[in-house]
Tab-separated table of C-alpha atoms and ligand atoms in Angstrom:
chain	number	residue	atom	x	y	z
Q	1	MET	CA	-20.554	32.156	90.185
Q	2	PRO	CA	-17.507	33.055	89.015
Q	3	SER	CA	-16.431	33.252	85.399
Q	4	ASN	CA	-13.408	31.918	83.691
Q	5	LYS	CA	-13.805	34.710	81.067
Q	6	LYS	CA	-11.190	37.862	82.309
Q	7	LEU	CA	-11.961	40.849	80.735
Q	8	LEU	CA	-10.700	44.483	81.121
Q	9	VAL	CA	-12.420	47.616	80.081
Q	10	LEU	CA	-11.255	50.176	79.463
Q	11	PRO	CA	-13.511	53.176	78.145
Q	12	GLY	CA	-11.154	56.071	77.675
Q	13	ASP	CA	-11.391	59.631	77.208
Q	14	GLY	CA	-14.462	61.530	74.860
Q	15	ILE	CA	-17.632	59.287	73.608
Q	16	GLY	CA	-15.559	56.513	74.754
Q	17	PRO	CA	-17.319	55.694	78.224
Q	18	GLU	CA	-20.596	56.741	76.572
Q	19	VAL	CA	-20.780	53.993	74.502
Q	20	MET	CA	-18.874	51.581	76.320
Q	21	ALA	CA	-22.110	51.975	79.156
Q	22	GLU	CA	-24.346	50.646	76.308
Q	23	VAL	CA	-22.121	47.604	76.054
Q	24	ARG	CA	-22.449	47.467	79.740
Q	25	ARG	CA	-25.731	47.052	79.410
Q	26	VAL	CA	-25.474	43.848	76.398
Q	27	ILE	CA	-22.913	42.127	79.105
Q	28	ASP	CA	-25.371	42.536	82.008
Q	29	TRP	CA	-28.496	40.997	79.330
Q	30	MET	CA	-26.034	38.338	78.358
Q	31	GLY	CA	-25.505	37.029	82.050
Q	32	ARG	CA	-29.487	37.507	82.924
Q	33	ARG	CA	-30.723	35.492	79.690
Q	34	ARG	CA	-28.251	33.682	78.028
Q	35	ALA	CA	-25.724	32.466	81.651
Q	36	VAL	CA	-22.632	34.133	79.540
Q	37	THR	CA	-20.814	35.723	82.263
Q	38	PHE	CA	-17.452	37.586	82.523
Q	39	ASP	CA	-15.004	38.645	85.213
Q	40	ILE	CA	-14.646	42.144	84.428
Q	41	GLU	CA	-12.184	45.137	85.438
Q	42	GLU	CA	-12.317	48.062	84.584
Q	43	GLY	CA	-9.559	50.859	84.161
Q	44	LEU	CA	-8.140	54.567	83.166
Q	45	VAL	CA	-6.366	54.802	79.337
Q	46	GLY	CA	-5.934	57.798	77.910
Q	47	GLY	CA	-5.814	61.234	78.882
Q	48	ALA	CA	-8.324	60.234	81.817
Q	49	ALA	CA	-5.358	58.367	83.113
Q	50	LEU	CA	-3.197	60.667	82.316
Q	51	ASP	CA	-4.929	62.821	84.780
Q	52	ALA	CA	-5.790	60.473	87.590
Q	53	GLU	CA	-2.074	58.078	87.371
Q	54	GLY	CA	0.251	60.796	85.327
Q	55	SER	CA	0.681	58.206	82.580
Q	56	PRO	CA	-1.415	57.696	79.541
Q	57	CYS	CA	-1.697	53.600	80.379
Q	58	SER	CA	0.242	52.659	83.879
Q	59	ASP	CA	2.164	49.850	84.833
Q	60	ALA	CA	-0.716	48.467	86.339
Q	61	THR	CA	-2.666	49.044	83.467
Q	62	VAL	CA	-0.626	46.869	81.616
Q	63	ALA	CA	-0.118	44.331	84.008
Q	64	ARG	CA	-3.880	43.973	84.118
Q	65	ALA	CA	-4.284	43.878	80.300
Q	66	LYS	CA	-2.107	40.698	80.621
Q	67	ALA	CA	-3.994	38.805	82.430
Q	68	ALA	CA	-6.757	39.421	81.129
Q	69	ASP	CA	-8.342	36.912	78.529
Q	70	ALA	CA	-9.153	40.210	76.006
Q	71	VAL	CA	-9.301	44.424	76.373
Q	72	LEU	CA	-12.563	45.917	75.346
Q	73	PHE	CA	-11.066	49.564	74.934
Q	74	GLY	CA	-13.071	52.748	73.941
Q	75	SER	CA	-11.236	55.540	72.753
Q	76	VAL	CA	-8.573	58.472	73.997
Q	77	GLY	CA	-7.730	61.523	73.208
Q	78	GLY	CA	-9.201	65.362	73.466
Q	79	PRO	CA	-8.228	68.898	73.173
Q	80	LYS	CA	-7.986	68.961	76.824
Q	81	TRP	CA	-4.586	67.291	75.955
Q	82	ASP	CA	-3.976	68.469	72.727
Q	83	GLY	CA	-0.931	70.993	74.057
Q	84	LEU	CA	1.121	68.281	75.410
Q	85	PRO	CA	4.298	66.979	74.735
Q	86	PHE	CA	4.485	63.693	72.712
Q	87	GLU	CA	5.309	61.307	75.248
Q	88	LYS	CA	2.003	62.957	77.330
Q	89	ARG	CA	-0.494	62.464	74.631
Q	90	PRO	CA	-3.235	60.219	75.628
Q	91	GLU	CA	-3.174	58.345	71.887
Q	92	LEU	CA	0.362	56.402	73.709
Q	93	GLY	CA	-1.990	54.909	75.830
Q	94	ILE	CA	-3.508	52.386	73.050
Q	95	LEU	CA	0.143	52.341	71.515
Q	96	ARG	CA	1.499	50.975	74.340
Q	97	LEU	CA	-0.909	47.918	75.071
Q	98	ARG	CA	-0.487	47.107	71.555
Q	99	LYS	CA	3.348	46.502	72.431
Q	100	GLU	CA	3.058	45.679	75.442
Q	101	LEU	CA	0.678	42.623	74.209
Q	102	GLY	CA	2.345	41.762	71.074
Q	103	LEU	CA	-0.699	42.490	69.128
Q	104	PHE	CA	0.523	42.426	65.573
Q	105	ALA	CA	-2.412	41.660	63.758
Q	106	ASN	CA	-5.242	44.387	62.972
Q	107	LEU	CA	-8.393	42.939	62.070
Q	108	ARG	CA	-10.995	45.159	60.498
Q	109	PRO	CA	-14.424	43.842	58.841
Q	110	ALA	CA	-15.804	46.472	56.140
Q	111	VAL	CA	-19.321	44.606	56.050
Q	112	VAL	CA	-22.237	46.704	54.440
Q	113	LEU	CA	-25.496	46.454	56.224
Q	114	ASP	CA	-28.277	45.668	54.398
Q	115	PRO	CA	-30.474	48.730	56.191
Q	116	LEU	CA	-27.398	51.120	55.712
Q	117	VAL	CA	-26.132	50.238	52.109
Q	118	GLU	CA	-27.526	53.828	50.695
Q	119	ALA	CA	-24.654	54.896	53.235
Q	120	SER	CA	-22.158	54.049	50.987
Q	121	SER	CA	-19.819	55.997	49.188
Q	122	LEU	CA	-20.812	53.502	45.826
Q	123	LYS	CA	-23.564	52.207	44.179
Q	124	PRO	CA	-26.165	50.489	46.204
Q	125	ASP	CA	-25.225	47.155	43.940
Q	126	LEU	CA	-21.593	47.079	44.317
Q	127	VAL	CA	-21.885	46.821	47.728
Q	128	ARG	CA	-24.621	45.098	49.197
Q	129	GLY	CA	-23.957	42.142	50.887
Q	130	LEU	CA	-20.560	43.497	50.999
Q	131	ASP	CA	-18.471	41.143	53.514
Q	132	ILE	CA	-14.788	41.833	53.906
Q	133	MET	CA	-12.082	41.401	56.018
Q	134	ILE	CA	-9.123	43.283	56.205
Q	135	VAL	CA	-6.066	42.418	58.479
Q	136	ARG	CA	-2.784	44.340	58.416
Q	137	GLU	CA	0.530	43.999	60.176
Q	138	SER	CA	0.365	46.497	62.663
Q	139	THR	CA	3.506	46.694	64.756
Q	140	GLY	CA	6.270	46.260	61.758
Q	141	GLY	CA	6.612	47.989	58.857
Q	142	ILE	CA	7.580	51.564	57.441
Q	143	TYR	CA	6.037	53.290	60.283
Q	144	PHE	CA	8.839	51.785	63.078
Q	145	GLY	CA	11.554	50.837	61.008
Q	146	GLU	CA	15.159	52.560	61.138
Q	147	PRO	CA	16.645	54.151	59.646
Q	148	ARG	CA	13.704	57.548	59.980
Q	149	GLY	CA	13.732	60.833	60.051
Q	150	ILE	CA	14.983	63.979	59.194
Q	151	HIS	CA	18.291	65.142	58.684
Q	152	THR	CA	20.578	67.365	56.490
Q	153	ASP	CA	22.370	66.424	53.545
Q	154	ALA	CA	25.664	67.140	52.303
Q	155	LYS	CA	24.199	69.847	49.996
Q	156	GLY	CA	22.447	71.478	52.925
Q	157	ARG	CA	19.166	70.056	52.248
Q	158	ARG	CA	16.614	68.473	54.620
Q	159	VAL	CA	15.892	64.946	53.772
Q	160	GLY	CA	13.374	62.861	55.332
Q	161	VAL	CA	13.663	58.982	55.434
Q	162	ASP	CA	11.563	56.088	56.753
Q	163	THR	CA	12.108	52.691	55.728
Q	164	GLU	CA	9.801	49.563	55.396
Q	165	VAL	CA	11.168	46.811	56.911
Q	166	TYR	CA	9.753	43.014	56.895
Q	167	SER	CA	11.872	40.200	58.365
Q	168	GLU	CA	9.834	36.927	57.178
Q	169	ASP	CA	8.996	35.675	60.478
Q	170	GLU	CA	6.787	39.137	60.576
Q	171	ILE	CA	5.646	38.218	57.381
Q	172	ALA	CA	5.116	34.801	58.492
Q	173	ARG	CA	2.666	35.617	61.351
Q	174	VAL	CA	0.559	37.550	59.997
Q	175	ALA	CA	-0.222	35.902	56.839
Q	176	ARG	CA	-1.042	32.433	59.466
Q	177	VAL	CA	-3.905	35.069	60.804
Q	178	ALA	CA	-5.347	35.998	57.397
Q	179	PHE	CA	-5.025	32.531	56.035
Q	180	ASP	CA	-6.687	31.061	59.048
Q	181	LEU	CA	-9.511	33.932	59.186
Q	182	ALA	CA	-10.126	33.238	55.298
Q	183	ARG	CA	-10.332	29.527	56.411
Q	184	LYS	CA	-13.760	30.514	58.432
Q	185	ARG	CA	-14.815	31.957	55.879
Q	186	ARG	CA	-15.266	32.230	52.522
Q	187	ASN	CA	-11.374	30.695	52.085
Q	188	LYS	CA	-9.945	32.867	49.992
Q	189	LEU	CA	-6.792	35.692	51.030
Q	190	THR	CA	-5.252	38.232	48.795
Q	191	SER	CA	-2.574	39.155	49.808
Q	192	VAL	CA	-1.250	42.609	48.645
Q	193	GLU	CA	1.789	44.298	48.392
Q	194	LYS	CA	4.071	46.090	45.410
Q	195	ALA	CA	6.318	43.526	44.982
Q	196	ASN	CA	6.852	45.295	41.783
Q	197	VAL	CA	8.863	48.307	43.045
Q	198	MET	CA	9.918	47.092	46.463
Q	199	GLN	CA	12.146	44.722	48.323
Q	200	SER	CA	10.326	44.271	50.724
Q	201	GLY	CA	7.464	43.464	48.740
Q	202	ARG	CA	9.446	40.714	46.973
Q	203	LEU	CA	9.598	38.791	50.369
Q	204	TRP	CA	6.220	39.314	51.719
Q	205	ARG	CA	4.770	37.754	48.260
Q	206	ALA	CA	7.379	34.672	48.853
Q	207	VAL	CA	6.657	34.492	52.495
Q	208	VAL	CA	3.142	34.564	51.859
Q	209	THR	CA	2.685	31.449	49.103
Q	210	GLU	CA	5.593	29.378	51.358
Q	211	VAL	CA	3.383	29.661	54.497
Q	212	GLY	CA	0.123	29.185	52.184
Q	213	ARG	CA	1.637	26.011	50.524
Q	214	ALA	CA	2.889	24.655	53.689
Q	215	GLU	CA	0.289	25.065	55.982
Q	216	PHE	CA	-3.025	26.321	54.456
Q	217	PRO	CA	-2.930	24.441	50.558
Q	218	ASP	CA	-6.991	24.746	50.757
Q	219	VAL	CA	-6.993	28.267	50.817
Q	220	GLU	CA	-7.428	29.926	47.407
Q	221	LEU	CA	-4.557	32.577	47.642
Q	222	GLU	CA	-4.110	35.389	45.386
Q	223	HIS	CA	-1.697	38.000	45.052
Q	224	MET	CA	-2.330	41.475	44.067
Q	225	TYR	CA	-0.260	44.879	44.160
Q	226	ALA	CA	-1.432	47.541	46.652
Q	227	ASP	CA	-2.513	49.773	44.224
Q	228	ASN	CA	-4.520	47.803	42.114
Q	229	CYS	CA	-6.186	46.682	45.338
Q	230	ALA	CA	-6.936	50.112	45.550
Q	231	MET	CA	-9.297	50.399	42.665
Q	232	GLN	CA	-10.412	46.656	42.781
Q	233	LEU	CA	-12.203	48.270	45.903
Q	234	CYS	CA	-13.939	50.803	44.154
Q	235	ALA	CA	-15.027	48.637	41.383
Q	236	ARG	CA	-15.814	45.166	42.439
Q	237	PRO	CA	-14.885	44.895	46.145
Q	238	LYS	CA	-17.356	41.579	46.341
Q	239	GLN	CA	-14.418	40.086	44.948
Q	240	PHE	CA	-12.714	39.892	47.966
Q	241	ASP	CA	-13.069	38.075	51.326
Q	242	VAL	CA	-9.984	38.419	53.647
Q	243	ILE	CA	-7.175	40.688	52.211
Q	244	LEU	CA	-3.751	40.884	53.967
Q	245	GLY	CA	-1.497	43.536	53.885
Q	246	SER	CA	1.254	45.493	55.515
Q	247	ASN	CA	1.501	48.424	58.329
Q	248	LEU	CA	1.631	51.295	55.576
Q	249	PHE	CA	-0.936	49.587	52.774
Q	250	GLY	CA	-3.336	47.856	55.313
Q	251	ASP	CA	-3.435	51.125	57.100
Q	252	LEU	CA	-4.433	52.927	53.619
Q	253	LEU	CA	-6.939	49.866	52.644
Q	254	SER	CA	-9.204	49.712	55.209
Q	255	ASP	CA	-9.715	53.363	55.297
Q	256	LEU	CA	-10.765	53.016	52.125
Q	257	ALA	CA	-12.796	50.221	52.892
Q	258	ALA	CA	-14.395	51.823	55.648
Q	259	ALA	CA	-15.839	54.598	53.182
Q	260	LEU	CA	-17.375	51.572	51.176
Q	261	THR	CA	-19.446	50.866	54.683
Q	262	GLY	CA	-20.679	54.602	55.309
Q	263	SER	CA	-20.117	55.357	58.686
Q	264	LEU	CA	-16.942	55.184	61.724
Q	265	GLY	CA	-19.639	55.029	63.880
Q	266	MET	CA	-20.685	51.189	62.916
Q	267	LEU	CA	-16.905	49.820	62.551
Q	268	PRO	CA	-15.490	47.785	64.580
Q	269	SER	CA	-11.759	46.185	64.681
Q	270	ALA	CA	-9.746	43.659	66.523
Q	271	THR	CA	-5.862	43.463	67.313
Q	272	LEU	CA	-4.311	39.781	67.914
Q	273	GLY	CA	-1.121	38.639	69.225
Q	274	ALA	CA	0.336	35.607	68.870
Q	275	VAL	CA	-1.347	32.469	70.426
Q	276	ASP	CA	0.996	31.034	73.508
Q	277	PRO	CA	1.574	27.131	72.360
Q	278	ALA	CA	1.575	26.785	76.744
Q	279	THR	CA	-2.519	27.755	77.321
Q	280	GLY	CA	-3.377	28.130	73.379
Q	281	LYS	CA	-4.689	31.622	74.684
Q	282	ARG	CA	-3.872	34.834	72.751
Q	283	HIS	CA	-3.886	38.630	73.978
Q	284	ALA	CA	-6.329	40.451	71.923
Q	285	LEU	CA	-7.905	44.379	72.351
Q	286	TYR	CA	-10.671	44.580	70.898
Q	287	GLU	CA	-11.865	48.387	69.782
Q	288	PRO	CA	-14.123	50.647	67.241
Q	289	VAL	CA	-11.824	52.587	64.722
Q	290	HIS	CA	-13.670	55.793	65.917
Q	291	GLY	CA	-11.665	58.071	68.039
Q	292	SER	CA	-12.949	59.674	70.941
Q	293	ALA	CA	-15.163	62.498	69.453
Q	294	PRO	CA	-14.770	65.513	71.530
Q	295	ASP	CA	-17.149	67.396	68.807
Q	296	ILE	CA	-20.137	65.275	70.262
Q	297	ALA	CA	-18.934	64.083	73.280
Q	298	GLY	CA	-21.254	64.498	76.313
Q	299	LYS	CA	-24.665	65.321	73.966
Q	300	GLY	CA	-25.245	61.712	74.604
Q	301	ILE	CA	-26.075	61.354	70.447
Q	302	ALA	CA	-23.165	59.111	70.033
Q	303	ASN	CA	-23.247	55.573	67.929
Q	304	PRO	CA	-22.955	52.963	69.924
Q	305	CYS	CA	-22.642	50.208	67.136
Q	306	ALA	CA	-19.265	50.339	66.614
Q	307	GLN	CA	-18.490	49.439	70.517
Q	308	LEU	CA	-21.083	46.954	70.388
Q	309	LEU	CA	-19.968	45.038	67.323
Q	310	SER	CA	-16.494	45.459	68.476
Q	311	PHE	CA	-17.616	43.623	72.091
Q	312	ALA	CA	-19.348	40.908	69.175
Q	313	MET	CA	-15.874	40.230	67.993
Q	314	LEU	CA	-14.390	39.582	71.313
Q	315	LEU	CA	-17.189	37.474	71.819
Q	316	ARG	CA	-16.230	35.585	69.057
Q	317	TRP	CA	-12.062	35.499	68.495
Q	318	SER	CA	-11.589	35.889	72.395
Q	319	PHE	CA	-14.148	33.637	73.330
Q	320	GLY	CA	-15.385	31.536	70.508
Q	321	LEU	CA	-19.053	32.511	71.039
Q	322	GLU	CA	-19.969	32.592	67.788
Q	323	GLU	CA	-23.580	32.068	68.747
Q	324	GLU	CA	-23.889	35.241	71.027
Q	325	ALA	CA	-21.487	36.870	68.782
Q	326	ARG	CA	-24.093	36.700	65.792
Q	327	LEU	CA	-26.504	37.544	68.366
Q	328	VAL	CA	-25.552	40.707	68.976
Q	329	GLU	CA	-24.502	41.612	65.294
Q	330	THR	CA	-28.419	40.710	64.358
Q	331	ALA	CA	-29.816	42.704	67.151
Q	332	VAL	CA	-27.725	45.874	65.529
Q	333	GLU	CA	-29.258	45.006	62.287
Q	334	ARG	CA	-32.996	44.427	63.400
Q	335	VAL	CA	-32.548	47.724	65.066
Q	336	LEU	CA	-31.764	49.654	62.231
Q	337	ALA	CA	-33.891	47.739	59.929
Q	338	GLY	CA	-36.547	49.117	62.392
Q	339	GLY	CA	-35.314	52.593	61.250
Q	340	LEU	CA	-33.706	54.081	64.744
Q	341	ARG	CA	-30.684	56.133	63.635
Q	342	THR	CA	-28.116	57.915	65.532
Q	343	ALA	CA	-27.154	61.604	64.134
Q	344	ASP	CA	-23.856	60.244	62.551
Q	345	ILE	CA	-26.226	57.602	60.352
Q	346	MET	CA	-29.444	59.559	59.640
Q	347	GLN	CA	-31.131	59.125	56.636
Q	348	PRO	CA	-34.620	60.738	55.923
Q	349	GLY	CA	-37.265	59.395	56.852
Q	350	MET	CA	-36.103	57.293	59.740
Q	351	ALA	CA	-36.216	58.262	63.625
Q	352	ARG	CA	-33.204	60.216	65.063
Q	353	VAL	CA	-31.871	58.374	68.695
Q	354	GLY	CA	-29.321	59.233	71.438
Q	355	THR	CA	-26.892	56.190	72.550
Q	356	SER	CA	-28.590	54.934	75.065
Q	357	VAL	CA	-32.049	54.315	73.121
Q	358	MET	CA	-29.419	53.151	70.405
Q	359	GLY	CA	-28.328	50.356	73.259
Q	360	GLU	CA	-32.115	49.998	74.695
Q	361	ALA	CA	-33.064	49.169	71.374
Q	362	VAL	CA	-30.521	46.415	70.645
Q	363	VAL	CA	-31.432	45.055	74.363
Q	364	ARG	CA	-34.465	44.897	73.173
Q	365	GLU	CA	-33.827	43.114	69.839
Q	366	LEU	CA	-31.407	40.565	72.207
Q	367	GLU	CA	-34.797	39.726	74.151
Q	368	LYS	CA	-36.833	38.987	70.673
Q	369	LEU	CA	-34.210	37.209	69.261
Q	370	ALA	CA	-33.295	35.120	72.637
Q	371	ALA	CA	-37.214	34.324	73.360
W	1	NAD	P1	-12.828	60.773	65.540
W	1	NAD	O1	-13.280	59.044	64.921
W	1	NAD	O2	-12.982	60.955	66.699
W	1	NAD	O3	-14.180	61.875	64.843
W	1	NAD	C1	-13.975	61.716	63.840
W	1	NAD	C2	-15.719	62.570	63.142
W	1	NAD	O4	-16.447	61.250	63.102
W	1	NAD	C3	-16.031	63.245	63.940
W	1	NAD	O5	-16.909	64.183	63.612
W	1	NAD	C4	-16.607	62.385	65.333
W	1	NAD	O6	-18.070	63.439	65.314
W	1	NAD	C5	-17.939	61.346	64.334
W	1	NAD	N1	-17.360	60.167	65.307
W	1	NAD	C6	-16.633	59.464	65.335
W	1	NAD	N2	-16.958	58.019	66.346
W	1	NAD	C7	-18.282	58.384	66.390
W	1	NAD	C8	-20.036	57.513	66.829
W	1	NAD	N3	-19.450	56.467	67.397
W	1	NAD	N4	-21.082	58.424	66.604
W	1	NAD	C9	-21.261	59.266	66.085
W	1	NAD	N5	-20.058	60.160	65.509
W	1	NAD	C10	-19.053	59.702	65.685
W	1	NAD	O7	-11.341	61.083	64.896
W	1	NAD	P2	-10.803	63.004	65.154
W	1	NAD	O8	-11.755	63.836	65.204
W	1	NAD	O9	-10.003	63.178	63.976
W	1	NAD	O10	-9.878	62.926	66.754
W	1	NAD	C11	-10.766	63.036	67.672
W	1	NAD	C12	-9.957	62.740	68.896
W	1	NAD	O11	-9.240	60.986	68.893
W	1	NAD	C13	-7.999	62.752	68.604
W	1	NAD	O12	-7.591	63.303	69.669
W	1	NAD	C14	-7.905	61.361	68.262
W	1	NAD	O13	-6.127	61.192	67.871
W	1	NAD	C15	-8.018	60.564	68.980
W	1	NAD	N6	-8.688	59.226	68.175
W	1	NAD	C16	-8.641	57.987	68.944
W	1	NAD	C17	-8.027	56.849	68.719
W	1	NAD	C18	-8.309	55.663	69.431
W	1	NAD	O14	-8.429	55.801	70.534
W	1	NAD	N7	-8.078	54.654	68.776
W	1	NAD	C19	-8.646	56.888	67.061
W	1	NAD	C20	-9.133	57.736	66.036
W	1	NAD	C21	-8.397	59.326	66.685
């Protein structure tokens, strides 16, 4: 039966194809047992695309990504391509996709699953049950602002310049994503900036306040300086529900929050674009937080959970398949509770397994959950 859910799968390099194979196993199961089917295309990206197509993300791949309802991305890069000039780097594949699809809101959940509570860098009591979502503006701010560069000043000294620039519409659109998420969760949004020392921070605070008052008066909004937020994340992380920050602050705080959860191999992410008013659809790309892990690629030992949980986010945010998303998340948690571990999250007394045994175990749990 043809499906109306168009999915572009881009496994990429290194462990990307290995962990993506486990998602395909789950997709097959969904078709078989839940009658949830996708119209799937697969393409090349990163180093694999450079080798085969001469570019880390070809025009044809961009066109297919634009035509799809969602893109599931693996990871790109590796030592084979490290010596290439900047414009040929595999990492440009993901940057181009983000830009061409207008993906401005990066969502990174930091969830501590019960079986992995000991893997956190904090004491178990501080993080047990932790479930926060960091929304990072991902196309503007200091990573792109002009002027930028290194020049020599009148005294002959080298001077490095980066510029934090945000327009009110850039702030408002990412704030809307964050408010909307908070509404679907525990109804609390913490917006972070440095309004005490940065002009862009003053505007950020003002615009988020305006959007909140006008469109989301039911959502509790608090403002917090970014440095205080970093401290609070370490001291009392469970006070947060959704945290919203600029490209720079969101980058730092989401990495900090990742450390609270333990392993890179467990962390999914989503990057969303604007909703098209005509169709109600939005471009979206889902990917694990980790890279292509060249040090373990080809060994069959990568943890597939981050990729599987990215697929769960895709089910929820692009297709509204909340029940299926929860099934995948619960199956992953149950596999861990049952004692299986890939090497990156290995703990004493647990059973060490490889990528495909982990994926098979997730499908077995799905089967039990659906029975
Ligand atoms: P990395 O995330 O690939 O690896 C960091 C460490 O974590 C490694 O020791 C790796 O073995 C381990 N690790 C990561 N994912 C794992 C998993 N699923 N299971 C088990 N262990 C896992 O970061 P890196 O080493 O800094 O970068 C390697 C390459 O990936 C580089 O070329 C980098 O540019 C690229 N990269 C790509 C993306 C992306 O595709 N979005 C993101 C980050 C890095």
